[in-house]
Amino acid sequence: MRCRPQYALLALGAATLAPFPAAAITKGDAERYVECTRMVNHDPKAALADATAWTEAVIEKTDASQAARHCLALAMVALGDYGTAAEGLVRLAGEMGEFPERRLALLRQGGQAWLLAERPEDAKQAFDAALALTPDDPSLLVERARAFAALDDYWAAIDDLNRSLELDPNQDDALVFRGSAYRLLGTPELATTDIERALALNPENVDGLLEKGILLGLDGQVDAARGVWTRIVSLSPQSAAAEAARRNLEVTAEPEETAPEAATE
């Protein structure tokens, strides 16, 4: 029963990042930036069109051009053009020498977009650059651990998760992540310890429950595992964890009794 860890990626949008404060651009450009990033969430095609036109109109105005190109990249993420968006975000980060906070935020988003584009080596490089600016950021360490896991380098992922959890021990998602990595490395005892800690912090962490069920199944406790997976489907029926739980329930279902075959002549 091999199930890869679930990694929830942060949504990219105005709610998670606004690296171009009003003080850096004119009032009109600031208002357009806010409106453009707001459109990303409810009409990304309109946001893409607006950001494209805006980028062309302000090409000579550095701050406004950067704000426009940021909105353009966010619209591309929303529309699934992850690779192009990631390239744009990382390129923007490279223009932020005087503004380390903006650079950090853009590198984080660029790394996330690279993960969505299934280019984990590029994601790792973006997170490496971000961590060079702030080495003890717990959430960034978890982000880079995602990249390592996507590269199947689970020990490196665990190293980052260990440091992240030293800095902030109460991250139930990070504990689930490390537990799933331990399971994939064939150390179920360590995996179980992390999953139990995570569920003590958040009993309804559905990814943690998914891992708990997998570990029970690997230990031969199939009925108990099925009970956990059934609970996931009830708690969060639309989640990725519920989808995995349904598959596991199907795989472990008792076969129906077959009707006797008709006698042959």
PDB file of C-alpha atoms in Angstrom:
ATOM      1  CA  MET A   1       0.000   0.000   0.000  1.00  0.00           C
ATOM      2  CA  ARG A   2       2.204   2.835  -1.281  1.00  0.00           C
ATOM      3  CA  CYS A   3       0.658   6.237  -0.933  1.00  0.00           C
ATOM      4  CA  ARG A   4       2.750   9.341  -1.485  1.00  0.00           C
ATOM      5  CA  PRO A   5       2.438  12.160   1.047  1.00  0.00           C
ATOM      6  CA  GLN A   6      -0.186  14.811   0.441  1.00  0.00           C
ATOM      7  CA  TYR A   7       1.313  18.282   0.085  1.00  0.00           C
ATOM      8  CA  ALA A   8      -1.174  21.145   0.150  1.00  0.00           C
ATOM      9  CA  LEU A   9       0.200  24.082  -1.816  1.00  0.00           C
ATOM     10  CA  LEU A  10      -0.610  27.599  -0.743  1.00  0.00           C
ATOM     11  CA  ALA A  11      -2.967  29.510  -2.998  1.00  0.00           C
ATOM     12  CA  LEU A  12      -1.139  32.206  -4.905  1.00  0.00           C
ATOM     13  CA  GLY A  13      -2.987  35.493  -4.894  1.00  0.00           C
ATOM     14  CA  ALA A  14      -3.444  38.861  -3.306  1.00  0.00           C
ATOM     15  CA  ALA A  15      -4.482  37.249  -0.055  1.00  0.00           C
ATOM     16  CA  THR A  16      -1.092  35.558   0.341  1.00  0.00           C
ATOM     17  CA  LEU A  17       1.211  38.191  -1.089  1.00  0.00           C
ATOM     18  CA  ALA A  18       1.131  41.871  -1.954  1.00  0.00           C
ATOM     19  CA  PRO A  19       4.812  42.729  -2.441  1.00  0.00           C
ATOM     20  CA  PHE A  20       4.179  46.116  -4.084  1.00  0.00           C
ATOM     21  CA  PRO A  21       2.922  48.484  -1.366  1.00  0.00           C
ATOM     22  CA  ALA A  22       1.173  51.655  -2.338  1.00  0.00           C
ATOM     23  CA  ALA A  23       4.166  53.722  -1.263  1.00  0.00           C
ATOM     24  CA  ALA A  24       6.238  52.231  -4.073  1.00  0.00           C
ATOM     25  CA  ILE A  25       3.887  53.161  -6.925  1.00  0.00           C
ATOM     26  CA  THR A  26       1.422  55.905  -7.810  1.00  0.00           C
ATOM     27  CA  LYS A  27      -2.053  55.877  -6.303  1.00  0.00           C
ATOM     28  CA  GLY A  28      -3.571  54.957  -9.669  1.00  0.00           C
ATOM     29  CA  ASP A  29      -1.163  52.073 -10.210  1.00  0.00           C
ATOM     30  CA  ALA A  30      -1.681  50.893  -6.624  1.00  0.00           C
ATOM     31  CA  GLU A  31      -5.442  50.816  -7.127  1.00  0.00           C
ATOM     32  CA  ARG A  32      -5.017  48.968 -10.423  1.00  0.00           C
ATOM     33  CA  TYR A  33      -2.746  46.413  -8.756  1.00  0.00           C
ATOM     34  CA  VAL A  34      -5.269  45.746  -6.014  1.00  0.00           C
ATOM     35  CA  GLU A  35      -8.079  45.380  -8.562  1.00  0.00           C
ATOM     36  CA  CYS A  36      -5.992  43.169 -10.843  1.00  0.00           C
ATOM     37  CA  THR A  37      -4.984  40.782  -8.060  1.00  0.00           C
ATOM     38  CA  ARG A  38      -8.596  40.707  -6.856  1.00  0.00           C
ATOM     39  CA  MET A  39      -9.689  39.656 -10.359  1.00  0.00           C
ATOM     40  CA  VAL A  40      -7.217  36.755 -10.259  1.00  0.00           C
ATOM     41  CA  ASN A  41      -9.479  35.028  -7.737  1.00  0.00           C
ATOM     42  CA  HIS A  42     -12.816  35.395  -9.551  1.00  0.00           C
ATOM     43  CA  ASP A  43     -11.987  36.065 -13.225  1.00  0.00           C
ATOM     44  CA  PRO A  44      -8.392  35.074 -14.019  1.00  0.00           C
ATOM     45  CA  LYS A  45      -8.856  35.491 -17.779  1.00  0.00           C
ATOM     46  CA  ALA A  46      -9.876  39.115 -17.271  1.00  0.00           C
ATOM     47  CA  ALA A  47      -6.940  39.570 -14.880  1.00  0.00           C
ATOM     48  CA  LEU A  48      -4.582  38.139 -17.487  1.00  0.00           C
ATOM     49  CA  ALA A  49      -5.898  40.504 -20.172  1.00  0.00           C
ATOM     50  CA  ASP A  50      -5.713  43.515 -17.858  1.00  0.00           C
ATOM     51  CA  ALA A  51      -2.217  42.671 -16.614  1.00  0.00           C
ATOM     52  CA  THR A  52      -0.966  42.110 -20.166  1.00  0.00           C
ATOM     53  CA  ALA A  53      -2.270  45.509 -21.318  1.00  0.00           C
ATOM     54  CA  TRP A  54      -0.977  47.169 -18.165  1.00  0.00           C
ATOM     55  CA  THR A  55       2.482  45.642 -18.576  1.00  0.00           C
ATOM     56  CA  GLU A  56       2.722  47.010 -22.105  1.00  0.00           C
ATOM     57  CA  ALA A  57       1.536  50.468 -20.995  1.00  0.00           C
ATOM     58  CA  VAL A  58       3.985  50.941 -18.087  1.00  0.00           C
ATOM     59  CA  ILE A  59       7.097  49.297 -19.476  1.00  0.00           C
ATOM     60  CA  GLU A  60       9.192  52.405 -18.692  1.00  0.00           C
ATOM     61  CA  LYS A  61       7.927  52.701 -15.089  1.00  0.00           C
ATOM     62  CA  THR A  62       9.891  50.165 -13.063  1.00  0.00           C
ATOM     63  CA  ASP A  63       7.669  49.802  -9.990  1.00  0.00           C
ATOM     64  CA  ALA A  64       4.425  49.838 -11.966  1.00  0.00           C
ATOM     65  CA  SER A  65       5.854  47.362 -14.472  1.00  0.00           C
ATOM     66  CA  GLN A  66       6.838  45.019 -11.658  1.00  0.00           C
ATOM     67  CA  ALA A  67       3.387  45.267 -10.101  1.00  0.00           C
ATOM     68  CA  ALA A  68       1.760  44.566 -13.467  1.00  0.00           C
ATOM     69  CA  ARG A  69       4.032  41.599 -14.139  1.00  0.00           C
ATOM     70  CA  HIS A  70       3.321  40.201 -10.699  1.00  0.00           C
ATOM     71  CA  CYS A  71      -0.413  40.272 -11.359  1.00  0.00           C
ATOM     72  CA  LEU A  72       0.261  38.710 -14.764  1.00  0.00           C
ATOM     73  CA  ALA A  73       2.142  35.827 -13.133  1.00  0.00           C
ATOM     74  CA  LEU A  74      -0.633  35.275 -10.575  1.00  0.00           C
ATOM     75  CA  ALA A  75      -3.215  35.147 -13.359  1.00  0.00           C
ATOM     76  CA  MET A  76      -1.081  32.557 -15.166  1.00  0.00           C
ATOM     77  CA  VAL A  77      -0.992  30.419 -12.018  1.00  0.00           C
ATOM     78  CA  ALA A  78      -4.777  30.647 -11.722  1.00  0.00           C
ATOM     79  CA  LEU A  79      -5.095  29.520 -15.353  1.00  0.00           C
ATOM     80  CA  GLY A  80      -2.671  26.628 -14.943  1.00  0.00           C
ATOM     81  CA  ASP A  81       0.313  28.059 -16.830  1.00  0.00           C
ATOM     82  CA  TYR A  82       2.552  27.261 -13.898  1.00  0.00           C
ATOM     83  CA  GLY A  83       5.937  27.121 -15.602  1.00  0.00           C
ATOM     84  CA  THR A  84       5.610  30.500 -17.300  1.00  0.00           C
ATOM     85  CA  ALA A  85       4.322  31.997 -14.060  1.00  0.00           C
ATOM     86  CA  ALA A  86       7.224  30.564 -12.076  1.00  0.00           C
ATOM     87  CA  GLU A  87       9.743  31.980 -14.533  1.00  0.00           C
ATOM     88  CA  GLY A  88       8.124  35.400 -14.226  1.00  0.00           C
ATOM     89  CA  LEU A  89       8.019  35.308 -10.434  1.00  0.00           C
ATOM     90  CA  VAL A  90      11.655  34.270 -10.087  1.00  0.00           C
ATOM     91  CA  ARG A  91      12.707  36.877 -12.665  1.00  0.00           C
ATOM     92  CA  LEU A  92      10.862  39.544 -10.664  1.00  0.00           C
ATOM     93  CA  ALA A  93      12.578  38.362  -7.481  1.00  0.00           C
ATOM     94  CA  GLY A  94      15.913  38.982  -9.173  1.00  0.00           C
ATOM     95  CA  GLU A  95      14.961  42.652  -9.635  1.00  0.00           C
ATOM     96  CA  MET A  96      14.346  43.197  -5.924  1.00  0.00           C
ATOM     97  CA  GLY A  97      17.891  43.779  -4.698  1.00  0.00           C
ATOM     98  CA  GLU A  98      16.884  46.812  -2.624  1.00  0.00           C
ATOM     99  CA  PHE A  99      13.762  45.143  -1.236  1.00  0.00           C
ATOM    100  CA  PRO A 100      14.636  41.826   0.491  1.00  0.00           C
ATOM    101  CA  GLU A 101      11.086  41.314   1.777  1.00  0.00           C
ATOM    102  CA  ARG A 102       9.669  41.550  -1.750  1.00  0.00           C
ATOM    103  CA  ARG A 103      12.419  39.261  -3.042  1.00  0.00           C
ATOM    104  CA  LEU A 104      11.645  36.704  -0.350  1.00  0.00           C
ATOM    105  CA  ALA A 105       7.901  36.744  -1.049  1.00  0.00           C
ATOM    106  CA  LEU A 106       8.417  36.363  -4.810  1.00  0.00           C
ATOM    107  CA  LEU A 107      10.940  33.536  -4.396  1.00  0.00           C
ATOM    108  CA  ARG A 108       8.462  31.688  -2.185  1.00  0.00           C
ATOM    109  CA  GLN A 109       5.712  32.071  -4.769  1.00  0.00           C
ATOM    110  CA  GLY A 110       8.090  31.137  -7.572  1.00  0.00           C
ATOM    111  CA  GLY A 111       9.021  27.941  -5.743  1.00  0.00           C
ATOM    112  CA  GLN A 112       5.380  27.072  -5.202  1.00  0.00           C
ATOM    113  CA  ALA A 113       4.626  27.650  -8.881  1.00  0.00           C
ATOM    114  CA  TRP A 114       7.568  25.422  -9.875  1.00  0.00           C
ATOM    115  CA  LEU A 115       6.126  22.677  -7.673  1.00  0.00           C
ATOM    116  CA  LEU A 116       2.769  23.065  -9.408  1.00  0.00           C
ATOM    117  CA  ALA A 117       4.639  22.820 -12.723  1.00  0.00           C
ATOM    118  CA  GLU A 118       6.191  19.534 -11.487  1.00  0.00           C
ATOM    119  CA  ARG A 119       9.693  20.969 -11.698  1.00  0.00           C
ATOM    120  CA  PRO A 120      10.950  20.266  -8.165  1.00  0.00           C
ATOM    121  CA  GLU A 121      14.633  20.988  -8.869  1.00  0.00           C
ATOM    122  CA  ASP A 122      13.730  24.516  -9.957  1.00  0.00           C
ATOM    123  CA  ALA A 123      11.469  24.803  -6.910  1.00  0.00           C
ATOM    124  CA  LYS A 124      14.324  23.753  -4.638  1.00  0.00           C
ATOM    125  CA  GLN A 125      16.587  26.400  -6.134  1.00  0.00           C
ATOM    126  CA  ALA A 126      13.962  29.081  -5.503  1.00  0.00           C
ATOM    127  CA  PHE A 127      13.487  27.936  -1.907  1.00  0.00           C
ATOM    128  CA  ASP A 128      17.288  27.749  -1.430  1.00  0.00           C
ATOM    129  CA  ALA A 129      17.514  31.411  -2.443  1.00  0.00           C
ATOM    130  CA  ALA A 130      14.630  32.331  -0.131  1.00  0.00           C
ATOM    131  CA  LEU A 131      16.184  30.498   2.804  1.00  0.00           C
ATOM    132  CA  ALA A 132      19.469  32.311   2.188  1.00  0.00           C
ATOM    133  CA  LEU A 133      17.524  35.455   3.146  1.00  0.00           C
ATOM    134  CA  THR A 134      15.792  33.922   6.182  1.00  0.00           C
ATOM    135  CA  PRO A 135      17.350  30.590   7.212  1.00  0.00           C
ATOM    136  CA  ASP A 136      15.061  29.976  10.188  1.00  0.00           C
ATOM    137  CA  ASP A 137      11.663  30.389   8.556  1.00  0.00           C
ATOM    138  CA  PRO A 138       9.682  27.262   9.565  1.00  0.00           C
ATOM    139  CA  SER A 139       7.193  27.459   6.707  1.00  0.00           C
ATOM    140  CA  LEU A 140       9.919  27.942   4.089  1.00  0.00           C
ATOM    141  CA  LEU A 141      11.732  24.873   5.387  1.00  0.00           C
ATOM    142  CA  VAL A 142       8.508  22.904   4.897  1.00  0.00           C
ATOM    143  CA  GLU A 143       8.221  24.320   1.370  1.00  0.00           C
ATOM    144  CA  ARG A 144      11.725  23.132   0.492  1.00  0.00           C
ATOM    145  CA  ALA A 145      10.969  19.768   2.066  1.00  0.00           C
ATOM    146  CA  ARG A 146       8.125  19.453  -0.476  1.00  0.00           C
ATOM    147  CA  ALA A 147      10.633  19.958  -3.258  1.00  0.00           C
ATOM    148  CA  PHE A 148      12.982  17.345  -1.797  1.00  0.00           C
ATOM    149  CA  ALA A 149      10.106  14.878  -1.440  1.00  0.00           C
ATOM    150  CA  ALA A 150       9.074  15.454  -5.062  1.00  0.00           C
ATOM    151  CA  LEU A 151      12.674  14.560  -5.952  1.00  0.00           C
ATOM    152  CA  ASP A 152      12.305  11.366  -3.840  1.00  0.00           C
ATOM    153  CA  ASP A 153      15.003  12.643  -1.478  1.00  0.00           C
ATOM    154  CA  TYR A 154      13.070  11.896   1.675  1.00  0.00           C
ATOM    155  CA  TRP A 155      16.025  12.096   4.054  1.00  0.00           C
ATOM    156  CA  ALA A 156      16.751  15.652   2.892  1.00  0.00           C
ATOM    157  CA  ALA A 157      13.045  16.447   3.328  1.00  0.00           C
ATOM    158  CA  ILE A 158      13.201  15.068   6.872  1.00  0.00           C
ATOM    159  CA  ASP A 159      16.259  17.218   7.653  1.00  0.00           C
ATOM    160  CA  ASP A 160      14.298  20.352   6.696  1.00  0.00           C
ATOM    161  CA  LEU A 161      11.220  19.175   8.584  1.00  0.00           C
ATOM    162  CA  ASN A 162      13.319  18.429  11.685  1.00  0.00           C
ATOM    163  CA  ARG A 163      14.625  21.995  11.679  1.00  0.00           C
ATOM    164  CA  SER A 164      11.181  23.445  11.013  1.00  0.00           C
ATOM    165  CA  LEU A 165       9.691  21.491  13.904  1.00  0.00           C
ATOM    166  CA  GLU A 166      12.525  22.563  16.195  1.00  0.00           C
ATOM    167  CA  LEU A 167      11.552  26.150  15.445  1.00  0.00           C
ATOM    168  CA  ASP A 168       7.787  25.530  15.714  1.00  0.00           C
ATOM    169  CA  PRO A 169       6.893  22.163  17.292  1.00  0.00           C
ATOM    170  CA  ASN A 170       3.121  22.574  16.937  1.00  0.00           C
ATOM    171  CA  GLN A 171       2.829  22.242  13.147  1.00  0.00           C
ATOM    172  CA  ASP A 172       0.475  19.315  12.695  1.00  0.00           C
ATOM    173  CA  ASP A 173       0.836  19.369   8.886  1.00  0.00           C
ATOM    174  CA  ALA A 174       4.638  19.250   9.126  1.00  0.00           C
ATOM    175  CA  LEU A 175       4.383  16.301  11.515  1.00  0.00           C
ATOM    176  CA  VAL A 176       2.114  14.482   9.072  1.00  0.00           C
ATOM    177  CA  PHE A 177       4.521  15.254   6.255  1.00  0.00           C
ATOM    178  CA  ARG A 178       7.503  13.902   8.225  1.00  0.00           C
ATOM    179  CA  GLY A 179       5.509  10.858   9.303  1.00  0.00           C
ATOM    180  CA  SER A 180       4.627  10.011   5.716  1.00  0.00           C
ATOM    181  CA  ALA A 181       8.283  10.431   4.714  1.00  0.00           C
ATOM    182  CA  TYR A 182       9.347   8.079   7.505  1.00  0.00           C
ATOM    183  CA  ARG A 183       6.783   5.539   6.310  1.00  0.00           C
ATOM    184  CA  LEU A 184       8.101   5.690   2.761  1.00  0.00           C
ATOM    185  CA  LEU A 185      11.604   5.144   4.119  1.00  0.00           C
ATOM    186  CA  GLY A 186      10.471   1.973   5.897  1.00  0.00           C
ATOM    187  CA  THR A 187      10.484   3.254   9.483  1.00  0.00           C
ATOM    188  CA  PRO A 188       6.850   2.819  10.582  1.00  0.00           C
ATOM    189  CA  GLU A 189       7.596   3.295  14.285  1.00  0.00           C
ATOM    190  CA  LEU A 190       8.898   6.827  13.710  1.00  0.00           C
ATOM    191  CA  ALA A 191       6.022   7.452  11.300  1.00  0.00           C
ATOM    192  CA  THR A 192       3.453   6.372  13.887  1.00  0.00           C
ATOM    193  CA  THR A 193       4.971   8.637  16.535  1.00  0.00           C
ATOM    194  CA  ASP A 194       4.706  11.677  14.271  1.00  0.00           C
ATOM    195  CA  ILE A 195       1.158  10.876  13.156  1.00  0.00           C
ATOM    196  CA  GLU A 196       0.021  10.424  16.748  1.00  0.00           C
ATOM    197  CA  ARG A 197       1.587  13.779  17.686  1.00  0.00           C
ATOM    198  CA  ALA A 198      -0.085  15.479  14.730  1.00  0.00           C
ATOM    199  CA  LEU A 199      -3.511  14.069  15.537  1.00  0.00           C
ATOM    200  CA  ALA A 200      -3.134  15.052  19.184  1.00  0.00           C
ATOM    201  CA  LEU A 201      -2.709  18.633  17.945  1.00  0.00           C
ATOM    202  CA  ASN A 202      -5.494  18.395  15.354  1.00  0.00           C
ATOM    203  CA  PRO A 203      -7.721  15.292  15.548  1.00  0.00           C
ATOM    204  CA  GLU A 204      -9.438  16.224  12.258  1.00  0.00           C
ATOM    205  CA  ASN A 205      -6.288  16.560  10.146  1.00  0.00           C
ATOM    206  CA  VAL A 206      -7.487  14.376   7.281  1.00  0.00           C
ATOM    207  CA  ASP A 207      -4.008  13.845   5.832  1.00  0.00           C
ATOM    208  CA  GLY A 208      -2.906  12.642   9.258  1.00  0.00           C
ATOM    209  CA  LEU A 209      -5.883  10.320   9.429  1.00  0.00           C
ATOM    210  CA  LEU A 210      -5.050   8.996   5.967  1.00  0.00           C
ATOM    211  CA  GLU A 211      -1.528   8.167   7.131  1.00  0.00           C
ATOM    212  CA  LYS A 212      -2.872   6.602  10.329  1.00  0.00           C
ATOM    213  CA  GLY A 213      -5.057   4.300   8.255  1.00  0.00           C
ATOM    214  CA  ILE A 214      -2.165   3.352   5.981  1.00  0.00           C
ATOM    215  CA  LEU A 215       0.048   2.527   8.953  1.00  0.00           C
ATOM    216  CA  LEU A 216      -2.733   0.424  10.519  1.00  0.00           C
ATOM    217  CA  GLY A 217      -3.192  -1.409   7.229  1.00  0.00           C
ATOM    218  CA  LEU A 218       0.529  -2.105   6.938  1.00  0.00           C
ATOM    219  CA  ASP A 219       0.373  -3.518  10.475  1.00  0.00           C
ATOM    220  CA  GLY A 220      -2.393  -5.911   9.435  1.00  0.00           C
ATOM    221  CA  GLN A 221      -5.172  -4.006  11.216  1.00  0.00           C
ATOM    222  CA  VAL A 222      -7.316  -3.688   8.126  1.00  0.00           C
ATOM    223  CA  ASP A 223     -10.673  -3.242   9.857  1.00  0.00           C
ATOM    224  CA  ALA A 224      -9.286  -0.422  11.997  1.00  0.00           C
ATOM    225  CA  ALA A 225      -7.718   1.168   8.911  1.00  0.00           C
ATOM    226  CA  ARG A 226     -11.026   1.039   7.059  1.00  0.00           C
ATOM    227  CA  GLY A 227     -12.734   2.734   9.991  1.00  0.00           C
ATOM    228  CA  VAL A 228     -10.247   5.615   9.829  1.00  0.00           C
ATOM    229  CA  TRP A 229     -10.618   5.989   6.051  1.00  0.00           C
ATOM    230  CA  THR A 230     -14.410   5.985   6.358  1.00  0.00           C
ATOM    231  CA  ARG A 231     -14.132   8.814   8.888  1.00  0.00           C
ATOM    232  CA  ILE A 232     -12.046  10.866   6.425  1.00  0.00           C
ATOM    233  CA  VAL A 233     -14.746  10.564   3.766  1.00  0.00           C
ATOM    234  CA  SER A 234     -17.301  11.770   6.303  1.00  0.00           C
ATOM    235  CA  LEU A 235     -15.148  14.653   7.581  1.00  0.00           C
ATOM    236  CA  SER A 236     -13.987  16.082   4.258  1.00  0.00           C
ATOM    237  CA  PRO A 237     -15.632  14.316   1.299  1.00  0.00           C
ATOM    238  CA  GLN A 238     -14.168  16.627  -1.382  1.00  0.00           C
ATOM    239  CA  SER A 239     -10.549  16.524  -0.181  1.00  0.00           C
ATOM    240  CA  ALA A 240      -7.613  14.741  -1.799  1.00  0.00           C
ATOM    241  CA  ALA A 241      -7.326  12.686   1.388  1.00  0.00           C
ATOM    242  CA  ALA A 242     -10.920  11.493   0.958  1.00  0.00           C
ATOM    243  CA  GLU A 243     -10.200  10.496  -2.631  1.00  0.00           C
ATOM    244  CA  ALA A 244      -7.203   8.444  -1.471  1.00  0.00           C
ATOM    245  CA  ALA A 245      -9.278   6.992   1.378  1.00  0.00           C
ATOM    246  CA  ARG A 246     -11.969   5.850  -1.068  1.00  0.00           C
ATOM    247  CA  ARG A 247      -9.343   4.116  -3.197  1.00  0.00           C
ATOM    248  CA  ASN A 248      -7.962   2.372  -0.125  1.00  0.00           C
ATOM    249  CA  LEU A 249     -11.461   1.307   0.912  1.00  0.00           C
ATOM    250  CA  GLU A 250     -11.990  -0.212  -2.535  1.00  0.00           C
ATOM    251  CA  VAL A 251      -8.656  -2.039  -2.458  1.00  0.00           C
ATOM    252  CA  THR A 252      -9.318  -3.514   0.986  1.00  0.00           C
ATOM    253  CA  ALA A 253     -13.008  -4.403   0.461  1.00  0.00           C
ATOM    254  CA  GLU A 254     -13.972  -8.007   1.097  1.00  0.00           C
ATOM    255  CA  PRO A 255     -14.768  -9.726  -2.212  1.00  0.00           C
ATOM    256  CA  GLU A 256     -18.408 -10.650  -2.620  1.00  0.00           C
ATOM    257  CA  GLU A 257     -19.214 -14.281  -2.506  1.00  0.00           C
ATOM    258  CA  THR A 258     -19.343 -15.665  -6.001  1.00  0.00           C
ATOM    259  CA  ALA A 259     -22.332 -17.661  -7.142  1.00  0.00           C
ATOM    260  CA  PRO A 260     -21.641 -21.352  -7.788  1.00  0.00           C
ATOM    261  CA  GLU A 261     -20.697 -22.044 -11.327  1.00  0.00           C
ATOM    262  CA  ALA A 262     -23.190 -23.974 -13.421  1.00  0.00           C
ATOM    263  CA  ALA A 263     -22.356 -27.639 -13.824  1.00  0.00           C
ATOM    264  CA  THR A 264     -20.645 -28.438 -17.082  1.00  0.00           C
ATOM    265  CA  GLU A 265     -21.545 -31.341 -19.204  1.00  0.00           C
TER     266      GLU A 265
END
